[in-house]
Tab-separated table of C-alpha atoms in Angstrom:
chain	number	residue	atom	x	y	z
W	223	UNK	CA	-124.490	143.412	34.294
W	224	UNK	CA	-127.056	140.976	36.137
W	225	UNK	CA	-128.724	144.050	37.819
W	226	UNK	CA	-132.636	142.669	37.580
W	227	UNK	CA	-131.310	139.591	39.712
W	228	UNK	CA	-129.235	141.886	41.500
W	229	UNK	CA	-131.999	143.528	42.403
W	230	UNK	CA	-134.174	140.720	43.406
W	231	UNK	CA	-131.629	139.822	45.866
W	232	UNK	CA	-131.023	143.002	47.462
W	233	UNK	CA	-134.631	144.081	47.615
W	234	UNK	CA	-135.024	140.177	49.824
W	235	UNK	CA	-132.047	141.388	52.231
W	236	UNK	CA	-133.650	144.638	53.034
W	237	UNK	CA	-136.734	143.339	54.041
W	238	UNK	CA	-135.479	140.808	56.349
W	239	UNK	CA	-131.835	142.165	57.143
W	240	UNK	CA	-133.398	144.262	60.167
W	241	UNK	CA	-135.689	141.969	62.307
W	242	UNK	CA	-137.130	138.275	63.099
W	243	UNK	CA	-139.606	137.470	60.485
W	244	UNK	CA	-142.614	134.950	61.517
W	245	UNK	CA	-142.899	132.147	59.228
W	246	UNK	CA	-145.833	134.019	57.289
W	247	UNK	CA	-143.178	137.324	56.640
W	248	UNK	CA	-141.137	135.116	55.319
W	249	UNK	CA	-143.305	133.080	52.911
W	250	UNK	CA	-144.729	136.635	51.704
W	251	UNK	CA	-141.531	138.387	51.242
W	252	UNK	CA	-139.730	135.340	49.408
W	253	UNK	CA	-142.865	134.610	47.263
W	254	UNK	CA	-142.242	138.505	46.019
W	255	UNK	CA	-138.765	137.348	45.598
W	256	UNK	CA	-139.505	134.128	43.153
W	257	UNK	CA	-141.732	137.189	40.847
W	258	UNK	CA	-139.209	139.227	40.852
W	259	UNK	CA	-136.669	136.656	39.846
W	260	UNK	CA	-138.921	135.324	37.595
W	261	UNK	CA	-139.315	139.130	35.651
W	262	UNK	CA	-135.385	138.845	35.696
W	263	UNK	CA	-135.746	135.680	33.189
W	264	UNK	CA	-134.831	132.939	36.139
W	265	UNK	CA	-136.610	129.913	34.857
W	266	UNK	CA	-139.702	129.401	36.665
W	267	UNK	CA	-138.231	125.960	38.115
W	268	UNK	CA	-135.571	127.742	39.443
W	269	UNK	CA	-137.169	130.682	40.910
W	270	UNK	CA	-139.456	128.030	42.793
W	271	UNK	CA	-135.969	125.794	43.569
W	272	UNK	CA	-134.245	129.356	45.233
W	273	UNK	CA	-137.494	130.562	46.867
W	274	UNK	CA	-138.005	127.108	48.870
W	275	UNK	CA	-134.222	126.946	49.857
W	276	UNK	CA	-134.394	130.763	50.925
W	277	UNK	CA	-137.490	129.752	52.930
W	278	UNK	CA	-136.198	126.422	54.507
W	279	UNK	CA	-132.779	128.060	55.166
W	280	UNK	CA	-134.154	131.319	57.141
W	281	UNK	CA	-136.311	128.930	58.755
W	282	UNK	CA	-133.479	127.180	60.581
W	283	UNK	CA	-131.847	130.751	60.639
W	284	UNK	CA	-130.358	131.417	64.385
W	285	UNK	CA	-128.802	134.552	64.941
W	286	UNK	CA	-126.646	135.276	68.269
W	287	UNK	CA	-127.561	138.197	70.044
W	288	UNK	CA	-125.518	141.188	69.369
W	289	UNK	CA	-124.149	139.420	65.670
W	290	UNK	CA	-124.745	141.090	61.904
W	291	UNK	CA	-128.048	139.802	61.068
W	292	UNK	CA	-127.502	141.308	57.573
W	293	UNK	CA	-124.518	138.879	56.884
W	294	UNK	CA	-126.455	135.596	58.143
W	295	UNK	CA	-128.835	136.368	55.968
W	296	UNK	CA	-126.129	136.978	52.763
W	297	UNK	CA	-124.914	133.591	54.021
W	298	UNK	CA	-128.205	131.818	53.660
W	299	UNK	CA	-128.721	133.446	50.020
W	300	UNK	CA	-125.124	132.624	48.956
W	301	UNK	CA	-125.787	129.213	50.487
W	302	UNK	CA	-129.085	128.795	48.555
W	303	UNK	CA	-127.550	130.296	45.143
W	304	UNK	CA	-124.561	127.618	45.256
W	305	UNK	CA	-127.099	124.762	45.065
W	306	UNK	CA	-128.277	125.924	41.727
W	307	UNK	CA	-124.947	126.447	39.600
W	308	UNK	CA	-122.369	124.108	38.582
W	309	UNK	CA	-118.904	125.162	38.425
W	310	UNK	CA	-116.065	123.008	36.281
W	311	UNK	CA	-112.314	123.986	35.783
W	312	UNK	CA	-111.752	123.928	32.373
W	313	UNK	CA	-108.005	123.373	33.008
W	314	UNK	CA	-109.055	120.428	35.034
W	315	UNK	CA	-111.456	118.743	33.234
W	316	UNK	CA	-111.483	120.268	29.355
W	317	UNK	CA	-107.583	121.160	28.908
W	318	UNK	CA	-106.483	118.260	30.673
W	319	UNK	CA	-108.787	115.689	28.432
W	320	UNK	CA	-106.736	117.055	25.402
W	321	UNK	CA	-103.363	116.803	26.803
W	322	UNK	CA	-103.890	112.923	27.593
W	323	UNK	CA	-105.695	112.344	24.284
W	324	UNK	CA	-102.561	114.019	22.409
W	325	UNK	CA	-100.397	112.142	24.601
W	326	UNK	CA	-101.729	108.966	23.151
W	327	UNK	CA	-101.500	110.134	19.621
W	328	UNK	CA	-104.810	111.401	18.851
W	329	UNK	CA	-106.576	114.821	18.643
W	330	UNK	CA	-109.489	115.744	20.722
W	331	UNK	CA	-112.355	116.528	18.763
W	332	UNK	CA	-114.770	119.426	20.275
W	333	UNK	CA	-118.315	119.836	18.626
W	334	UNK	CA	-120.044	123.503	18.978
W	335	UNK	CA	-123.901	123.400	18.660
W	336	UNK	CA	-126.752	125.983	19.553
W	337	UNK	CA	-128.937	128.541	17.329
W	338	UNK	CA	-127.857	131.203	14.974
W	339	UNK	CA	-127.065	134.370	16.125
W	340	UNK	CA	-126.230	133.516	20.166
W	341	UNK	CA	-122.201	133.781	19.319
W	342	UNK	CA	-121.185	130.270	18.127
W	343	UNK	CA	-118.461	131.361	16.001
W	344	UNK	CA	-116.860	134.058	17.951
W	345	UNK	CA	-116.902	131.393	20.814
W	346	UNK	CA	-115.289	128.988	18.758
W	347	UNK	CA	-112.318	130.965	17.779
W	348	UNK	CA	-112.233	132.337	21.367
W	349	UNK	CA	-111.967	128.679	22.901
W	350	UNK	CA	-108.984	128.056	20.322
W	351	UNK	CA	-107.605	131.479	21.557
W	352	UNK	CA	-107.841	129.866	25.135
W	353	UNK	CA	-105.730	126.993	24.554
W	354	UNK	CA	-103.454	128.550	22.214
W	355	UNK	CA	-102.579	130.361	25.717
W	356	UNK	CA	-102.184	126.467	27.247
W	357	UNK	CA	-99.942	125.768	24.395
W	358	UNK	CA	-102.284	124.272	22.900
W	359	UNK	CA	-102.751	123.456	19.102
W	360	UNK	CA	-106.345	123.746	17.078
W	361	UNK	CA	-107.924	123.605	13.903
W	362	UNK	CA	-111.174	124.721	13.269
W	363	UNK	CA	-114.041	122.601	10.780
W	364	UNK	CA	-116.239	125.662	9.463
W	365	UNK	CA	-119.364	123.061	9.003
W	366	UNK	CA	-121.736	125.687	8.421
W	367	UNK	CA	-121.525	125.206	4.732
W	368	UNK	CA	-125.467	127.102	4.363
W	369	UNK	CA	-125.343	130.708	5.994
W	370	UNK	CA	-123.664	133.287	3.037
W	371	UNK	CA	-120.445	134.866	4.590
W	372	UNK	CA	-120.007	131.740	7.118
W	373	UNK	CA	-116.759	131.013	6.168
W	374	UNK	CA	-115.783	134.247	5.600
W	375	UNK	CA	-116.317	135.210	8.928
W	376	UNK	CA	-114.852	132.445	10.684
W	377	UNK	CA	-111.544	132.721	8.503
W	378	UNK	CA	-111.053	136.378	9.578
W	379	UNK	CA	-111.310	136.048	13.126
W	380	UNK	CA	-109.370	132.977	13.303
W	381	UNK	CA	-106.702	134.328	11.467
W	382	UNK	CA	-106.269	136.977	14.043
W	383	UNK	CA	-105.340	134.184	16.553
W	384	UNK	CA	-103.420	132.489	13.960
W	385	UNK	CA	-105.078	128.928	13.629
W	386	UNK	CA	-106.028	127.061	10.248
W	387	UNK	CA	-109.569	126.795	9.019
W	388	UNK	CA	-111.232	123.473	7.160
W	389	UNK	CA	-113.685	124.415	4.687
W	390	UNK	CA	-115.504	123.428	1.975
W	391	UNK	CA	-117.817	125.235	-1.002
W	392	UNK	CA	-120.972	126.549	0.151
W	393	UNK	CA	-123.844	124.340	-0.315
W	394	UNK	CA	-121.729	121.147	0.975
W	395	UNK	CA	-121.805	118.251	3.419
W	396	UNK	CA	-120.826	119.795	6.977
W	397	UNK	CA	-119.895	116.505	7.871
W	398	UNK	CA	-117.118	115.585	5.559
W	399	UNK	CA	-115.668	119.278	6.407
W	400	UNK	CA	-115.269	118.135	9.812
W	401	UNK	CA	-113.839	115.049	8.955
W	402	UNK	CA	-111.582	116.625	6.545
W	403	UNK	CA	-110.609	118.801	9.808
W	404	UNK	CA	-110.248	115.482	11.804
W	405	UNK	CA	-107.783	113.993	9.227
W	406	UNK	CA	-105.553	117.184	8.508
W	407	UNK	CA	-105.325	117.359	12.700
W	408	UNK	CA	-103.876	114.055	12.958
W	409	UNK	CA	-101.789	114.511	9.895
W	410	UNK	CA	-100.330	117.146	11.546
W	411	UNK	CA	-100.654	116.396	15.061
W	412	UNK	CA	-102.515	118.943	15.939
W	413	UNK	CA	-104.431	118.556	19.474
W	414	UNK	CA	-107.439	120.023	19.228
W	415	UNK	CA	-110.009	120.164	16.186
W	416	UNK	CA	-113.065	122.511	16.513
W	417	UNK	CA	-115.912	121.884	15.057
W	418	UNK	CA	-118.205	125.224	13.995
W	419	UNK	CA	-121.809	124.400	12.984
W	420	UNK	CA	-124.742	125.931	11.511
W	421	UNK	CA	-127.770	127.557	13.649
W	422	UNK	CA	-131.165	128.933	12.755
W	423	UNK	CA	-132.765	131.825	14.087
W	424	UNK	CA	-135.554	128.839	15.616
W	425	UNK	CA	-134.673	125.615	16.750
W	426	UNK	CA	-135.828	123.401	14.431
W	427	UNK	CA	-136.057	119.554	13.805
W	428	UNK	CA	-133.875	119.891	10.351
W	429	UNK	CA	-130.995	122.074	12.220
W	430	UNK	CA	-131.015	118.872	14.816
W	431	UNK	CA	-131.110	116.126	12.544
W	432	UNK	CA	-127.503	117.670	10.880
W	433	UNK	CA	-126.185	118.206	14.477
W	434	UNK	CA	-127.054	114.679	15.222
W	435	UNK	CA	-125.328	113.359	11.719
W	436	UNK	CA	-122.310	115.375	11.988
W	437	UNK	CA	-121.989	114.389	15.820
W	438	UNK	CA	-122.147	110.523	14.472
W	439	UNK	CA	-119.875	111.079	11.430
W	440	UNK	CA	-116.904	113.158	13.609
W	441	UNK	CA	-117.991	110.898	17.270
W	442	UNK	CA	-116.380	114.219	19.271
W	443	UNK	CA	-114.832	113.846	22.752
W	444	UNK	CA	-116.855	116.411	23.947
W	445	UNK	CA	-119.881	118.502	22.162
W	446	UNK	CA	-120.785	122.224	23.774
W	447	UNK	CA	-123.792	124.207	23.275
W	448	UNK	CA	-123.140	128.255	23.026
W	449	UNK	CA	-125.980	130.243	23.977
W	450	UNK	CA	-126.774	133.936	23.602
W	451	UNK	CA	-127.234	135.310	27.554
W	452	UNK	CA	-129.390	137.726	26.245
W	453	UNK	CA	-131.852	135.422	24.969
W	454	UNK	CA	-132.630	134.681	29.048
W	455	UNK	CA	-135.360	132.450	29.127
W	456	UNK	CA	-135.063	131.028	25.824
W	457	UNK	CA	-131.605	129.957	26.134
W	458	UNK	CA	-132.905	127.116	28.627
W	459	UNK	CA	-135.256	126.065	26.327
W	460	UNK	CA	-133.004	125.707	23.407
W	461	UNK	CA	-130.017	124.023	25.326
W	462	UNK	CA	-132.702	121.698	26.575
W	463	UNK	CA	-133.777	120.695	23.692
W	464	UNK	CA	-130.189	120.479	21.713
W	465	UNK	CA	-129.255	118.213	25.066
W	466	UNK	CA	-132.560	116.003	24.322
W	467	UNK	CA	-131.558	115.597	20.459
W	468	UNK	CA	-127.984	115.970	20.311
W	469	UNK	CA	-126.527	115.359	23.713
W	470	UNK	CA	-124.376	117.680	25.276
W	471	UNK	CA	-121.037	117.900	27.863
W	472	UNK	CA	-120.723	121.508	28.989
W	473	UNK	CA	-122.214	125.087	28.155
W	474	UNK	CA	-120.678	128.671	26.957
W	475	UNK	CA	-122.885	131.704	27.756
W	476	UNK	CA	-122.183	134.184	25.181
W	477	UNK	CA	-122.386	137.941	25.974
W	478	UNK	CA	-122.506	137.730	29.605
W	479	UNK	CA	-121.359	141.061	30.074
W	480	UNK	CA	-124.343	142.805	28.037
W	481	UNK	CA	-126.985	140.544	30.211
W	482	UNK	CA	-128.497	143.234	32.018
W	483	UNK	CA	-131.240	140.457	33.900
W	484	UNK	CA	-128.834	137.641	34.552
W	485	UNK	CA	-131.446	135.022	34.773
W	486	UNK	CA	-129.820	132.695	32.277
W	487	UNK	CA	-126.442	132.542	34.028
W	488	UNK	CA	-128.716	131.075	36.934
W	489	UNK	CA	-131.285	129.109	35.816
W	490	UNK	CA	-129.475	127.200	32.336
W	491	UNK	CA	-127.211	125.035	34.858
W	492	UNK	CA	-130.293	123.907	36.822
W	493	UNK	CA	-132.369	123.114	34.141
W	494	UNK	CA	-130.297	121.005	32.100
W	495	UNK	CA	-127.739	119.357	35.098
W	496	UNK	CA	-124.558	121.119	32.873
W	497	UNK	CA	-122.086	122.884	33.929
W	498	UNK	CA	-121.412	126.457	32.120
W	499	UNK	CA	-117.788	126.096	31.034
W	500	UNK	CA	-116.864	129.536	29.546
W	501	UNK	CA	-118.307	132.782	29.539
W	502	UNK	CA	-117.912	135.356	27.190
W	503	UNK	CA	-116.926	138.582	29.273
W	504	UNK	CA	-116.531	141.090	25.814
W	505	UNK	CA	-116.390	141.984	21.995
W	506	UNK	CA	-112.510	140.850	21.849
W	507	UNK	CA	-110.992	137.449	21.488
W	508	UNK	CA	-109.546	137.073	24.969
W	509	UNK	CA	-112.980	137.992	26.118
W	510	UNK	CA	-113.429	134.439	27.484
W	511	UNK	CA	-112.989	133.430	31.194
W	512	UNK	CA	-114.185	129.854	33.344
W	513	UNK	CA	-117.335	130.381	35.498
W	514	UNK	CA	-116.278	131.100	38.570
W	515	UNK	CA	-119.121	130.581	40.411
W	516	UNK	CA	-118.240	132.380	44.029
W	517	UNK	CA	-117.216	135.860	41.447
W	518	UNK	CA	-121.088	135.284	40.419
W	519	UNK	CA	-122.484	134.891	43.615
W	520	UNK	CA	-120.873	137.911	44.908
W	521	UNK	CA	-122.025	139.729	42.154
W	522	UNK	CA	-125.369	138.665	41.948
W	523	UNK	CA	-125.478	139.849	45.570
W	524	UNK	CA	-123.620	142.995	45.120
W	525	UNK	CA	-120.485	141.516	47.050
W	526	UNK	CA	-116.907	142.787	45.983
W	527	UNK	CA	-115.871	139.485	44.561
């Protein structure tokens, strides 16, 4: 997992773990770095945002005589790493939200957005797994009333975890499902209604335009894009946008233990000022842990964590 970043970093500390580097080593050698972060699908923004932190930090880099000049250097990467990912407690900020709504009567409502095929669904019933173990409550809206087996799907996994499904016939207003799914939650004061949406394979203006309507029809408390890791580069791109046209609170990155690059668990926080709240860590519906963002770091710089 994350082994091309992984590799970018390590390949930096050997080259400048041993020795004082003039200000032209160092420019040389962390220029190499950006490429080979950039390879690794780091967004070029925040290949260029690490490289001139690196550069400004082992600038100002003293090291006493006699000291592990390895371990400043870790220090400065770690340091410069930090400064690019955001880290929220979803028991803090997410759980906590739906405990005071419920408190006042009223169900949180949770919108899911992002493309086809980057683990939307799975995510879905995995987040309602997740609070279940709070003690939490859900139903889940299937709005994706379009893609043949949608509902389907979502019924069998969620029935695994035991929580009720909203859905309508195929062909049908995803809207009205999730209000439907808002109504049947307060009828029977349930906490926490999730709302499961269509994708596309591209991001297109049509997929939008429904995110935006259902979005105005259910007004959530809190709308989260799921993104495939695997997608890398792309996965920027398309939050991006779905922030742009839809609006967006927090991100899940999907299949983070199959990302064998790791450049979208860097770069999507950056580039869209969100912080990742989940990540999907396997296949099974537990499989779902909060960012911790110094377990990254240390793994991005082959630390035990």
């Amino acid at each position: 997992m994350l082994e091309g970043v992984k590799k970018a970093f390590a390949g930096l500390v050997d080259r400048i773990k041993t020795t004082t580097l003039s200000e032209s080593d160092i420019k040389k050698y962390v220029e190499d770095f950006k490429l080979q972060l950039i390879a690794s699908d780091v967004a070029v923004e925040v290949a260029e945002k690490l490289a001139m932190e690196v550069v400004e930090r082992l600038r100002m880099l003293k090291v006493p005589r006699f000291s592990e000049h390895k371990e400043a250097v870790m220090q400065v990467l770690e340091e410069s790493i930090s400064s690019v990912i955001l880290e929220v407690d979803p028991d803090s900020s997410f759980v906590n939200l739906i405990v005071s709504n419920y408190s006042l009567g009223k169900p949180t409502v949770v919108l899911f957005v992002g493309p086809n095929g980057g683990g939307k669904t799975t995510s879905v019933v995995k987040v309602s797994n997740y609070l279940k173990s709070k003690g939490l409550n859900s139903i889940i809206a299937c709005s994706d009333t379009y893609r043949a087996g949608a509902v389907e799907q979502l019924k069998g996994l969620a029935e695994r975890v035991g929580v009720r499904v909203v859905s309508h016939k195929y062909g049908g207003d995803p809207a009205a499902v999730a209000l439907d799914a808002i109504e049947a939650a307060k009828a029977a004061k349930i906490s926490t209604v999730l709302i499961d949406t269509a994708g596309r394979t591209e991001v297109d203006k049509n997929l939008l335009e429904e995110m935006r309507k259902i979005k105005r029809v259910s007004n959530p408390d809190v709308v989260i894009y799921v993104g495939d890791a695997l997608a890398g580069n792309v996965v920027v791109e398309q939050v991006r946008r779905f922030n742009e046209y839809v609006g967006i609170d927090y991100v899940i990155l999907a299949k983070l233990d199959a990302d064998t690059k790791g450049g979208s668990a860097i770069s999507v926080s950056y580039m869209t000022g969100k912080p990742i709240l989940f990540v999907g860590t396997g296949q099974g519906l537990d499989d779902l842990e909060p960012l911790n963002k110094k377990r990254l770091i240390n793994m991005v710089l082959g630390r035990a964590s």
